[in-house]
Amino acid sequence: MTVSSTLRDAAFRWIADDPDPATRAELQDVVARALGGEPGRAEELADRMAGPLEFGTAGLRGPVRAGPNGMNVAVVVRTTAGVAAWLTAHGHAGGAVVVGRDARHGSEAFAAAAAEVLTAAGFAVKTLPEPLPTPLVAYAVKQLGAVAGIQITASHNPPADNGYKLYDGTGGQIVPPSDGEIERAISAAPAAVSVPRSPGAEVIDPRAGYLTEVAALPRGTARDVRIAATALHGVGAETLRTAFERAGFTDVHLVAEQSTPDPGFPTVAFPNPEEPGATDLLLDLASTVDADLAVALDPDADRCALGVREPGGTWRMLRGDETGVLLGAHILSTLDRTVTPDPLVATTIVSSSMLGEIAKAQGARYAETLTGFKWLVRAGEGLVFAYEEALGLCVNPSFVRDKDGIAAAVLAAGLAATLKAEGRTIPEVLDELFRRHGVHLTDQVSLRVTDLAVRGEIMARLRAAPPTSLAGTAVTLEDLLPDADVLRLTGEGLRVVVRPSGTEPKLKAYLQAAQPPSEDLAAARESTSARLVALRADVEQLLS
């Protein structure tokens, strides 16, 4: 590939408009090498200039690098100018905006740039004092009555990435049509070098109020539980430790190698508790200290994974659906119905439907939404619990309208302590739920792609020629367009949901096999597991 004059001129214009000398020099180097014919550099330049990064309901995510198709100060400045214009257009000029950050590469500079743009635009900007968990921004927006909140984070993405997450005045993530309005406002923003920026943001620390609220979450009085925990090199370790202590859980052991924020994530191949190997150090520690519960946060601490010891003594991490139904059942069974007489629990269309069975048995309302907490927190009045299978848990919607890994961990610690006092375990409780509400097993098939167009091609093929049976069971197709690019295949005791990921270059298929309640749990689990294995094989073939 050679560098066209159009590509060269676009790169030179971006360099001239970039206010950051470091990324100006970075892109100049790429241009020089590309023009010099260095192998692969022309393709790299084309990719960097292929932007801008798309602003969706999850905000921005991308590699930290120079150019419009990356996360850098220039992109953050123009994005924030667009957000400021959008807020002003909706009557929020001069309102408070909370700005926080994690500890990834570039986060400090990006948060500072966002705060300066908003301050210059006349907003009352409140910045957090250091890298802190994402739920604290969601909490501060609601507590302060702010008109928006921004967290610089890429959550559990690879180390090279960073991102920009936006909350609206409800304290929840934005939903359509706000994303489209903001994207158009970003497109209309001037070059980054011309966007006014001013210092003067007020530093606030919302931890005291947040921790007071979290400390009140555990049900019951039992506190005797030993916990092993990890922050996976993210920003959650100290807030998690303090939250446990404030709630009365003092026997806590952190994975030392992963407790200090490190944007390189040196001990894990991928900083996501769902990924194989990511929690190996945690489970080793849990075994060594003879823990009762293992807890893994993702790097920005909005997700929580639980680990438990099986009857044979081995440790394993629970799937997101197992944790979701476990904590959902716990909340419903301990809820004060005089305070919340008509509770609502919610999950997404890709998560286990078992929560619906539990809600029915408890006399609670149940809702399924499209994927993402932006929809879950808007599921309806009286929401007391929401979860998504990707380790997202909201056990505290009254003060955080988003997933909150720290709050979920504290609630789970209370459950583990209560069960320990009763001589029971979490695996035993999960078995009881399966006996009472039916075995529901879930799995996922993820197809990672290098060309995003492949995802659309596969979705189009499935729409044109859907399968008529899976795992030997007749299935029917439901297409959720235009509301969402989602296909749902259902049959007796089977469900498959296929969708492009909103945050990763993947096409995902979410599988469920279920059967009615049975006293013979071992046989029910075995037959359901066999159906799930057959379903997975068919879906893998379908997506190949």
Tab-separated table of C-alpha atoms in Angstrom, residues 1 30 33-45:
chain	number	residue	atom	x	y	z
A	1	MET	CA	0.000	0.000	0.000
A	30	VAL	CA	4.291	7.358	11.440
A	33	ARG	CA	7.969	6.171	7.910
A	34	ALA	CA	4.943	5.579	5.697
A	35	LEU	CA	6.153	8.092	3.104
A	36	GLY	CA	9.580	6.481	3.301
A	37	GLY	CA	8.104	3.149	2.272
A	38	GLU	CA	8.681	1.305	5.552
A	39	PRO	CA	6.659	-1.947	5.383
A	40	GLY	CA	3.291	-1.808	7.144
A	41	ARG	CA	3.460	1.906	7.962
A	42	ALA	CA	1.093	3.030	5.214
A	43	GLU	CA	-1.500	0.567	6.481
A	44	GLU	CA	-0.933	1.784	10.037
A	45	LEU	CA	-1.389	5.395	8.970
